[in-house]
Tab-separated table of C-alpha atoms in Angstrom:
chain	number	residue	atom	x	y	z
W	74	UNK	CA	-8.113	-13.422	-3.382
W	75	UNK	CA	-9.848	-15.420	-0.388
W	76	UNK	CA	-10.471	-13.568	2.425
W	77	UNK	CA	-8.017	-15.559	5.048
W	78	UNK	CA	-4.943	-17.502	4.131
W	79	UNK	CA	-4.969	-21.158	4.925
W	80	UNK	CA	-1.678	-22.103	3.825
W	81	UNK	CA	1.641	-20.440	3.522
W	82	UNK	CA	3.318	-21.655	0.316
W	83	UNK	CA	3.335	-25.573	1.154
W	84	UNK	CA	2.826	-25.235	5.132
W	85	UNK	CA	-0.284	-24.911	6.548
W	86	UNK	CA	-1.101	-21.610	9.099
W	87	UNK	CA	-1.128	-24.456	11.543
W	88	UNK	CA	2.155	-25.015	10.768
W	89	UNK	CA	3.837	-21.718	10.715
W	90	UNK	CA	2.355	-20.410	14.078
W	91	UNK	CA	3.920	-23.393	15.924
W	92	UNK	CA	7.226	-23.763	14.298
W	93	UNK	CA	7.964	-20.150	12.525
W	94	UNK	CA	5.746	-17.574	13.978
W	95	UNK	CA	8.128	-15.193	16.519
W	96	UNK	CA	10.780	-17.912	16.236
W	97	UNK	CA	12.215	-17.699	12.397
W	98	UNK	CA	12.287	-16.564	8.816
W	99	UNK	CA	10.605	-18.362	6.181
W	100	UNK	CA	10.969	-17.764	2.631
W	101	UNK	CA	7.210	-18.504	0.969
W	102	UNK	CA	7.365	-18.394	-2.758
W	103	UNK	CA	3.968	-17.745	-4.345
W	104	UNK	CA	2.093	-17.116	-1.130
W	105	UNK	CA	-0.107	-14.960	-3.353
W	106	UNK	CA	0.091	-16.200	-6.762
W	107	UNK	CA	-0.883	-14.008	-9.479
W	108	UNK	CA	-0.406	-10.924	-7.370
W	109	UNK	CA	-0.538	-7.381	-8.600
W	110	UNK	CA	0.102	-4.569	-7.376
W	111	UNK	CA	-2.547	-2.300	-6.674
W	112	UNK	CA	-0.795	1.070	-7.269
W	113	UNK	CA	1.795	2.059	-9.428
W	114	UNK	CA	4.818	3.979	-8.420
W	115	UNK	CA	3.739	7.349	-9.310
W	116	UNK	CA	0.407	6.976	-8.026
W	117	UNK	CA	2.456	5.989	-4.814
W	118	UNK	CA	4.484	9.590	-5.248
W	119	UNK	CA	1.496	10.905	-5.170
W	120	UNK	CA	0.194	10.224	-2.095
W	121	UNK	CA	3.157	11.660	-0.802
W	122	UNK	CA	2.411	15.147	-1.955
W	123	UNK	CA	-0.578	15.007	0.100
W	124	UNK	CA	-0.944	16.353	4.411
W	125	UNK	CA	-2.338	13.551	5.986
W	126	UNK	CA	0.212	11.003	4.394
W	127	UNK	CA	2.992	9.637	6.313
W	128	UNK	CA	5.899	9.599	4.128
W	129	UNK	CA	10.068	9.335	3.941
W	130	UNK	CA	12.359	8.977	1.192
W	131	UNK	CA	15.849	7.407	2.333
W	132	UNK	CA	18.799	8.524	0.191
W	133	UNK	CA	22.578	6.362	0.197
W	134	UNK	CA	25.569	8.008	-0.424
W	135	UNK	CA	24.213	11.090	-1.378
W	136	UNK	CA	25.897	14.538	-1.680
W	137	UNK	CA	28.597	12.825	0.444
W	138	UNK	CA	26.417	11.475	3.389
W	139	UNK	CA	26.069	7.631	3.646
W	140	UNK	CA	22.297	7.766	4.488
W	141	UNK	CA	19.936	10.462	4.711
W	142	UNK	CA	16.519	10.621	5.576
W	143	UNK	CA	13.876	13.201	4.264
W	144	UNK	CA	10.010	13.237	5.308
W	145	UNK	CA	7.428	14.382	3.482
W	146	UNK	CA	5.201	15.734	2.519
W	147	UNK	CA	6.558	16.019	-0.575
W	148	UNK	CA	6.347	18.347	-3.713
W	149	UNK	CA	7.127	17.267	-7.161
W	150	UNK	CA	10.479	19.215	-7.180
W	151	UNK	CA	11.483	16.852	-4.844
W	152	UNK	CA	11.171	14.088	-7.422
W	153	UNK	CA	12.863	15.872	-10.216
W	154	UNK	CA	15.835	16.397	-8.077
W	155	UNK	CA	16.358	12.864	-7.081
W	156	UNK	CA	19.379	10.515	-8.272
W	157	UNK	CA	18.668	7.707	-10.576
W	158	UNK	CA	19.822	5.217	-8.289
W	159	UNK	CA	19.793	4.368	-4.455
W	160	UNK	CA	17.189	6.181	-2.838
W	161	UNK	CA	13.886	4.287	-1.227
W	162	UNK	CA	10.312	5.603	-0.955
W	163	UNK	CA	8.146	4.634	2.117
W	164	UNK	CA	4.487	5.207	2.702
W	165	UNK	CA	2.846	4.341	6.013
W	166	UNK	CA	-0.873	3.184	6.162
W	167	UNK	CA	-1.176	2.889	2.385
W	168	UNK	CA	-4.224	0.606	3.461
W	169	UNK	CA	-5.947	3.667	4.571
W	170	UNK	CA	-5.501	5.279	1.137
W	171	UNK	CA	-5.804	2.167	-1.652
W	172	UNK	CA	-9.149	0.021	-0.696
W	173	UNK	CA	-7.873	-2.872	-2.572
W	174	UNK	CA	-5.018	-3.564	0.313
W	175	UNK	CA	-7.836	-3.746	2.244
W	176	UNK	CA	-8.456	-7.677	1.126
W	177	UNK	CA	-4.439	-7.939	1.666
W	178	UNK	CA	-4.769	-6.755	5.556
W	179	UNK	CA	-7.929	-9.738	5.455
W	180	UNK	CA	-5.748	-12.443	4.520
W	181	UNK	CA	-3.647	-12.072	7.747
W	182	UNK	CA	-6.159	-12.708	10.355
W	183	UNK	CA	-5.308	-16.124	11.127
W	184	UNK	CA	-3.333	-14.098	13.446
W	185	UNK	CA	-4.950	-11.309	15.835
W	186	UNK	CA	-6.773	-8.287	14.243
W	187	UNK	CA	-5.421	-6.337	17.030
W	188	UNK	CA	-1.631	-6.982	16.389
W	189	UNK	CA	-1.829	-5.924	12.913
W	190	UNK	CA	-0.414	-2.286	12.760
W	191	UNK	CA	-0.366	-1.229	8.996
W	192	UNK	CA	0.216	-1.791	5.360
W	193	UNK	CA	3.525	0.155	4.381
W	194	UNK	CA	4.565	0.407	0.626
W	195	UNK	CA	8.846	0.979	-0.140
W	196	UNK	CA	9.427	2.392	-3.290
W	197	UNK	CA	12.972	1.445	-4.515
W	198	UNK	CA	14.553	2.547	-7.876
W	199	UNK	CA	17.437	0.209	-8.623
W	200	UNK	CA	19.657	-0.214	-5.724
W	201	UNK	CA	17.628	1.626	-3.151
W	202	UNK	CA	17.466	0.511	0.171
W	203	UNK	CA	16.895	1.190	3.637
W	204	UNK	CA	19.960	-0.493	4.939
W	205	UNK	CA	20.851	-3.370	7.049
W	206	UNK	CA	18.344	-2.736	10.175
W	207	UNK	CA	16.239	-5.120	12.409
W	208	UNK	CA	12.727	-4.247	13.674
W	209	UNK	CA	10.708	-5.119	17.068
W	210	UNK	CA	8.248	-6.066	15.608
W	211	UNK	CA	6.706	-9.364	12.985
W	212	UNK	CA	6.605	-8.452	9.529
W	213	UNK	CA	5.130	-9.967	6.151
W	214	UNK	CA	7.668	-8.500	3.196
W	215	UNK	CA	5.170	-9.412	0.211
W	216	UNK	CA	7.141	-8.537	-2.933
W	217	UNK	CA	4.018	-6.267	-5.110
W	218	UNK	CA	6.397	-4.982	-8.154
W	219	UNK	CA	9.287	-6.061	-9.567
W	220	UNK	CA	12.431	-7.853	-8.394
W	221	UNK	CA	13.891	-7.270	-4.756
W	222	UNK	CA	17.462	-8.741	-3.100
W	223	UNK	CA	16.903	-9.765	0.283
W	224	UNK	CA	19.391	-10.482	3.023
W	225	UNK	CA	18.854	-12.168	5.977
W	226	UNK	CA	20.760	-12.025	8.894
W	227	UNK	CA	21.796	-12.194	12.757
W	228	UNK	CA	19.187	-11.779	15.191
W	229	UNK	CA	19.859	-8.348	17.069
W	230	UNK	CA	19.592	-7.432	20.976
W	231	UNK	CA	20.382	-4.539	22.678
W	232	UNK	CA	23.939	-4.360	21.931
W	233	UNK	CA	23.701	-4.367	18.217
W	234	UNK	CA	25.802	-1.442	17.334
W	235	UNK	CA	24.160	1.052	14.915
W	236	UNK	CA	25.731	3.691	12.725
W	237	UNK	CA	26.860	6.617	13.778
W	238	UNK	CA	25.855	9.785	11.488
W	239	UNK	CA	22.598	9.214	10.532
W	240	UNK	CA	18.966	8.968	12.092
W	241	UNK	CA	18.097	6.145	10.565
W	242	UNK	CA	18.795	2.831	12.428
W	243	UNK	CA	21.332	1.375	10.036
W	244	UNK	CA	23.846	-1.633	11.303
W	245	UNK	CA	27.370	-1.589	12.210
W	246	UNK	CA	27.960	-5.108	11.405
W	247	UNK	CA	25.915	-7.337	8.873
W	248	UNK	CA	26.248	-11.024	8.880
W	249	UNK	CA	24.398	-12.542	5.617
W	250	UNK	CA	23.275	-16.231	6.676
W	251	UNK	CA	20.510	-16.128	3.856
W	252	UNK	CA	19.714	-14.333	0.249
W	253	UNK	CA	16.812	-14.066	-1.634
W	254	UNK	CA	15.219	-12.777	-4.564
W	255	UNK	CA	11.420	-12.024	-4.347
W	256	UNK	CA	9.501	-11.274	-7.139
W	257	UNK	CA	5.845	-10.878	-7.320
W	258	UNK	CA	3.747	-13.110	-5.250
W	259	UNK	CA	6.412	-13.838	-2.830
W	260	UNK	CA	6.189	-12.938	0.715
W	261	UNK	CA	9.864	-13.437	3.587
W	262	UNK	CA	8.857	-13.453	6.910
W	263	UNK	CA	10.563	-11.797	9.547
W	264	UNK	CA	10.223	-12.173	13.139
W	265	UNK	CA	11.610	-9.112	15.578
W	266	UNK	CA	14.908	-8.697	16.128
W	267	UNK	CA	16.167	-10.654	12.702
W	268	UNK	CA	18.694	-7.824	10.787
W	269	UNK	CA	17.602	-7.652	7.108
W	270	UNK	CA	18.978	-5.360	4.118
W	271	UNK	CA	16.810	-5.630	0.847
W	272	UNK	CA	17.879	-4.084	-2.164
W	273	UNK	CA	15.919	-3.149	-5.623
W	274	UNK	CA	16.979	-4.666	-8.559
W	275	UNK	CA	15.745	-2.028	-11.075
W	276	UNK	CA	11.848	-0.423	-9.798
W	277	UNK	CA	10.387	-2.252	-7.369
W	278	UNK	CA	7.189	-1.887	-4.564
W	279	UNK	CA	7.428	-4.233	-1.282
W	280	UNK	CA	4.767	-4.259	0.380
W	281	UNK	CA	4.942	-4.685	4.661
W	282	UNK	CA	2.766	-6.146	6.581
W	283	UNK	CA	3.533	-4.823	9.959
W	284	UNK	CA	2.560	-6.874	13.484
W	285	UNK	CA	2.918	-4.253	16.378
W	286	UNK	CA	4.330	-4.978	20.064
W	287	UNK	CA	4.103	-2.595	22.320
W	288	UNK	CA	6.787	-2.533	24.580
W	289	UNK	CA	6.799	-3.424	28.292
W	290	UNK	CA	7.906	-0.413	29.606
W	291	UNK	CA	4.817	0.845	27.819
W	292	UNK	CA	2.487	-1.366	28.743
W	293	UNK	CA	3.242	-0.955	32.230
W	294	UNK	CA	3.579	2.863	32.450
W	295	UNK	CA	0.356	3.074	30.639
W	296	UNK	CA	-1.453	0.662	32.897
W	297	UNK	CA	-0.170	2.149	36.316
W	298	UNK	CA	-1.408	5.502	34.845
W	299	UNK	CA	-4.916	3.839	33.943
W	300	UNK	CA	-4.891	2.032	37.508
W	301	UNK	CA	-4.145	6.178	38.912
W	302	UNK	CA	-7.036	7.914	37.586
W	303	UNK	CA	-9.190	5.684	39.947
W	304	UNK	CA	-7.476	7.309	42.795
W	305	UNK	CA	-8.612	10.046	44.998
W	306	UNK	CA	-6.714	12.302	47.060
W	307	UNK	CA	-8.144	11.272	50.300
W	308	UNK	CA	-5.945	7.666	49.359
W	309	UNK	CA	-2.521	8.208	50.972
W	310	UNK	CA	0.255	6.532	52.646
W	311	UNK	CA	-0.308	5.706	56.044
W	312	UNK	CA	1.499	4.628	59.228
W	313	UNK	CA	-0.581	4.270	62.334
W	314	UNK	CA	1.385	2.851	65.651
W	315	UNK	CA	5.201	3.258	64.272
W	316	UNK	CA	8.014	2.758	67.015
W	317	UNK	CA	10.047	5.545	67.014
W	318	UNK	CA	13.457	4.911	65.254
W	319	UNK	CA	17.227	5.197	66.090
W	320	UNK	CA	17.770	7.297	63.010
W	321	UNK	CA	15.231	9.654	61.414
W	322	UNK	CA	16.761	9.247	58.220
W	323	UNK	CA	16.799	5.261	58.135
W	324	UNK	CA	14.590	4.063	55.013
W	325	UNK	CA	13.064	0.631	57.465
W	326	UNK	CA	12.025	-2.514	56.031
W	327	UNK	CA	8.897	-2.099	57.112
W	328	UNK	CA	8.475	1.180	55.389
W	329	UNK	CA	8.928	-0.587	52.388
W	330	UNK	CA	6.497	-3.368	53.417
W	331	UNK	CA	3.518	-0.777	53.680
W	332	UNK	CA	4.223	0.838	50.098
W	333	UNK	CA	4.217	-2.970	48.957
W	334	UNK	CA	1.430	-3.912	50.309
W	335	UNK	CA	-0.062	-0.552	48.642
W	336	UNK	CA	0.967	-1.673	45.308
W	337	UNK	CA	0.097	-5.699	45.594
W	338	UNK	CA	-3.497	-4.746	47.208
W	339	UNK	CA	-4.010	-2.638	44.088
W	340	UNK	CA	-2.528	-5.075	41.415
W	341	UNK	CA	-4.579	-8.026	43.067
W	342	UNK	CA	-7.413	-6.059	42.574
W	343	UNK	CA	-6.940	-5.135	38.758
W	344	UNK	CA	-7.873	-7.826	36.598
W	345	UNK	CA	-11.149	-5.923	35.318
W	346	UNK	CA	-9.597	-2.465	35.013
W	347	UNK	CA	-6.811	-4.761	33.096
W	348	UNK	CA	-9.495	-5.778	30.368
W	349	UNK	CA	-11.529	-2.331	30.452
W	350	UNK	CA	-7.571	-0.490	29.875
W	351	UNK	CA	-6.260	-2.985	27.416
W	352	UNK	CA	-9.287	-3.510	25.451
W	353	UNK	CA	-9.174	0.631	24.744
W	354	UNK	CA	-5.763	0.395	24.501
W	355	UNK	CA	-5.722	-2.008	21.531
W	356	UNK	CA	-8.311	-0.512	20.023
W	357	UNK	CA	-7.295	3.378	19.448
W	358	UNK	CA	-6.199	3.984	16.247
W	359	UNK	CA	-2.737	5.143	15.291
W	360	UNK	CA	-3.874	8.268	12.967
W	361	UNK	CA	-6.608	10.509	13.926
W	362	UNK	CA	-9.496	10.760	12.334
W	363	UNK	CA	-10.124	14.534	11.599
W	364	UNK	CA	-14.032	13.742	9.703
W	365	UNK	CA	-16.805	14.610	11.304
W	366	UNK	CA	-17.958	12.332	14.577
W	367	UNK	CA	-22.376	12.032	14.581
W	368	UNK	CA	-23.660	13.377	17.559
W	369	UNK	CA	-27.272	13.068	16.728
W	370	UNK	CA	-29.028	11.832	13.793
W	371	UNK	CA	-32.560	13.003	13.121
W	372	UNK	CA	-33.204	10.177	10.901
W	373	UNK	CA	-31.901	6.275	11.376
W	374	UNK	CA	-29.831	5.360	8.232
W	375	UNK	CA	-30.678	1.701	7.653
W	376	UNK	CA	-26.780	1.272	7.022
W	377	UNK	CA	-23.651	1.675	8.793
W	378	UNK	CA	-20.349	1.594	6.726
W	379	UNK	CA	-17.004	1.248	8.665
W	380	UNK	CA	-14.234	3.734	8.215
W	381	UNK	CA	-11.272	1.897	6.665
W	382	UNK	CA	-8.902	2.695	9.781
W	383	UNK	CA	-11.681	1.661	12.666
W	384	UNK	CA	-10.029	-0.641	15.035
W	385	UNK	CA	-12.680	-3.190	16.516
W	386	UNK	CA	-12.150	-6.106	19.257
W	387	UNK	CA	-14.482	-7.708	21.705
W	388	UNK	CA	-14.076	-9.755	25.444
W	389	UNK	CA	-16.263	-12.391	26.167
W	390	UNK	CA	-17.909	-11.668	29.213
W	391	UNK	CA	-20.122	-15.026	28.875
W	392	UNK	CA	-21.867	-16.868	26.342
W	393	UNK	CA	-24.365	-13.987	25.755
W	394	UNK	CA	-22.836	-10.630	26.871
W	395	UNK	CA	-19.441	-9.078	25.197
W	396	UNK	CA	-17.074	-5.564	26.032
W	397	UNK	CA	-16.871	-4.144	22.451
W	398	UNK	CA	-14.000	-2.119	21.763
W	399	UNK	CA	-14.250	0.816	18.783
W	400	UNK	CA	-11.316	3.162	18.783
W	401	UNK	CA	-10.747	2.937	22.146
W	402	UNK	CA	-13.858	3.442	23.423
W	403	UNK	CA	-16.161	0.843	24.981
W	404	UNK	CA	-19.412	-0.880	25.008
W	405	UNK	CA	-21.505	-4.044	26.399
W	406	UNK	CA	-23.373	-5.715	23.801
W	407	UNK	CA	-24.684	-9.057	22.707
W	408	UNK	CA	-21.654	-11.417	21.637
W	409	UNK	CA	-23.380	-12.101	18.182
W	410	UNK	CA	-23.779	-8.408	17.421
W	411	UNK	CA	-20.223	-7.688	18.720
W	412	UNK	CA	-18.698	-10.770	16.586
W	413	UNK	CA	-20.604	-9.477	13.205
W	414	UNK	CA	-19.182	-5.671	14.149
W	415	UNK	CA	-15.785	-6.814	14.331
W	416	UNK	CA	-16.037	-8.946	10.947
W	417	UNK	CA	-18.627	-7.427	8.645
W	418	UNK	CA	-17.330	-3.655	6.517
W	419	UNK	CA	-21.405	-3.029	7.692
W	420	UNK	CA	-23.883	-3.035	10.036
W	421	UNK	CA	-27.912	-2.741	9.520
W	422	UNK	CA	-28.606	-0.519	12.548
W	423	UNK	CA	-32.382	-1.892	12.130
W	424	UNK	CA	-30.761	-5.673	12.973
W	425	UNK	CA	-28.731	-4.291	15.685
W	426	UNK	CA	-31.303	-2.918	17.845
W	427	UNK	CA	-33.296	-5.846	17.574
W	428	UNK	CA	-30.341	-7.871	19.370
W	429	UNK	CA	-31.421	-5.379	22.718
W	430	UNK	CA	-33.969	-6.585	24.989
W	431	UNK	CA	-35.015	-2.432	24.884
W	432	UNK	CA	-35.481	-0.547	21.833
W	433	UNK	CA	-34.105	2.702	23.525
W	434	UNK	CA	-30.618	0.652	24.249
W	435	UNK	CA	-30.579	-0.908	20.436
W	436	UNK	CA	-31.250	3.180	19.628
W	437	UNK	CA	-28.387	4.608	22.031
W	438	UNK	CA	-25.991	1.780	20.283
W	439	UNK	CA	-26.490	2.867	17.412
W	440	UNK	CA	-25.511	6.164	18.145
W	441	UNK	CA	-22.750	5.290	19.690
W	442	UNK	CA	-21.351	3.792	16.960
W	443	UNK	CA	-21.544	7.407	14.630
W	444	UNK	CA	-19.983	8.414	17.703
W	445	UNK	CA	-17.463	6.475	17.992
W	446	UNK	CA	-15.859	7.933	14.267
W	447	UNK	CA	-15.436	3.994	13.491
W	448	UNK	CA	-19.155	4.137	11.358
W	449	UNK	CA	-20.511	6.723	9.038
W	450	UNK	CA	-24.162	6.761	7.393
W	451	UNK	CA	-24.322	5.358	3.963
W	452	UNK	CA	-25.848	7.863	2.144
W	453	UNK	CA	-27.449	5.412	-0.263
W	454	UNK	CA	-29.531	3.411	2.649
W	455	UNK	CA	-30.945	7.442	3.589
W	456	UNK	CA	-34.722	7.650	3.885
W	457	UNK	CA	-35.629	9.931	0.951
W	458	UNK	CA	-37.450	13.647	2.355
């Protein structure tokens, strides 16, 4: 496969960001001809034995409940005591787990790096499903294994009624405007909000190619919280030369002008702590990394390999200088060196701290990097004892 998709089925990427992208569905048969996929379904029950694997199995109309959801992990009892039909298997992050999706997560960055969330995998045995649902956020259904039924429908808000009974965030109402069957290769676009119900016909694996949006409630909470920490406690409210008032417990208007001005001298003054916040932000990774973090190295290992979940994203400061983000943490660094980070699987720590004016800086950045958990030495590149 090539390492970024130029065209979507007969539309260019030009194409589909202007006229689809957030704005419609779009059916693209043979986006990836000659696909296979790169882990069979017991190989994908088997991830779901393990700890560290995020994991559900959806159930309909079973033992008399409409839906049910289970999550894992899972044993292989589990499996043994499952129906024949109707029940769904979903692993999160599979990308972290199979190196080959790995090239898949490369062919989507025509878009931003930093939107793409994960690569789930859903499991179906003939008729499973999730249910008719809508998401918040863009996905890429890419069909990996057998044949899947897909119905499109109504875009949601707000008011969409959901099902009562169940956790899962099935649909009172379904309207079908469009159906579908994918087979391998094909990929159905979905932007947020669109209500969707795909069904197996016989075993299948979807693969989903999730785009996250935070939400604006987050976004702000998180940022006013960022914009605190700067704070001291000698910063308060104040109200020098105040006329005294008819009634104590009037709120006055220009009570609330001083706590606006508060807030609007503050937000004026936050574009950099906006980029410094957001650019960490962005950049942490949604499962923890429990390996081992480098503190020190005793000798330099001529080669850097990058963890499979590191998240990396750079500002331009100016043509020379960058803010490099690595799992939330951040740097300044030469824009070359920060561009080859974010696109290379490597980095020869010998050619990165050449790009410093001072050795000792190229040395500490370095370091930073093992730090960061987003690198790790490659054992082969090792200076023999």
């Amino acid at each position: 496969m090539g390492n970024v998709l130029t065209q979507l089925g007969d539309i260019s990427v030009e194409h589909f960001l202007a006229e689809y992208w957030q704005q419609k569905p779009l059916l693209i048969r043979q986006a990836l001809p000659g696909f296979e996929s790169p882990i069979s379904p017991d190989e994908l029950a088997g991830l779901s034995l393990e700890d560290e694997v995020e994991s559900r199995i959806i159930l309909e109309n079973h033992q008399g409940a409409p839906w049910q959801l289970r999550k894992g992990p899972f044993d292989e009892q589990t499996y043994q005591q499952l129906p024949d039909t109707n029940w769904t298997l979903l692993v999160q992050a599979l990308d972290l787990f199979v190196p080959e999706l790995k090239h898949l997560r490369q062919q989507f960055q025509f878009l931003p790096d930093w939107r793409l969330d994960d690569i789930m995998a859903s499991f179906a045995v003939d008729g499973g499903s999730v249910g008719p649902h809508y998401d918040h956020y863009d996905v890429f259904l890419l069909q990996g294994y057998g044949k899947r039924h897909w119905q499109v429908g109504q875009t949601c808000n707000e008011h969409s009624q959901r099902l009562d009974g169940t956790p899962l965030n099935i649909l009172q109402e379904f309207q079908c405007l469009d159906s579908y069957v994918l087979e391998p290769g094909d990929i159905l676009y979905l932007p947020p909000r669109v209500a969707h119900w795909g069904i197996a016909q016989g075993d299948c694996i979807t693969y989903s190619v999730g785009f996250r949006a935070p939400s604006q409630a987050q976004l702000l909470d998180e940022h006013f919280q960022s914009l605190a920490e700067g704070f001291s406690e000698f910063q308060r409210y104040e109200d020098p030369k105040i006329k005294q008032r008819e009634h104590s417990h009037e709120l006055l208007p220009e009570d609330i002008a001083r706590v606006r001005h508060i807030l609007e001298e503050h937000l004026n003054n936050a574009d950099s702590n906006i980029i410094h916040w957001l650019g960490r932000l962005l950049s942490e990774t949604k499962y923890s990394d429990d390996g081992e973090a480098h503190d020190r190295f005793s000798e330099m290992p001529t080669q850097l390999l990058k963890a499979d979940d590191a998240r990396c994203l750079f500002f331009r400061e100016n043509d020379q200088q960058t803010l490099l983000f690595i799992n939330g943490e951040q740097r300044e660094c030469p824009l070359a060196l920060a561009i080859e980070i974010c696109e290379s699987d490597w980095i020869d720590s010998e050619h990165a701290i050449t790009q410093f004016n001072n050795a000792e800086d190229g040395i500490e950045f370095v370091q930073w990097l093992l730090c960061s958990g987003a690198y790790f030495e490659d054992e082969d590149s090792l200076p023999e004892e």
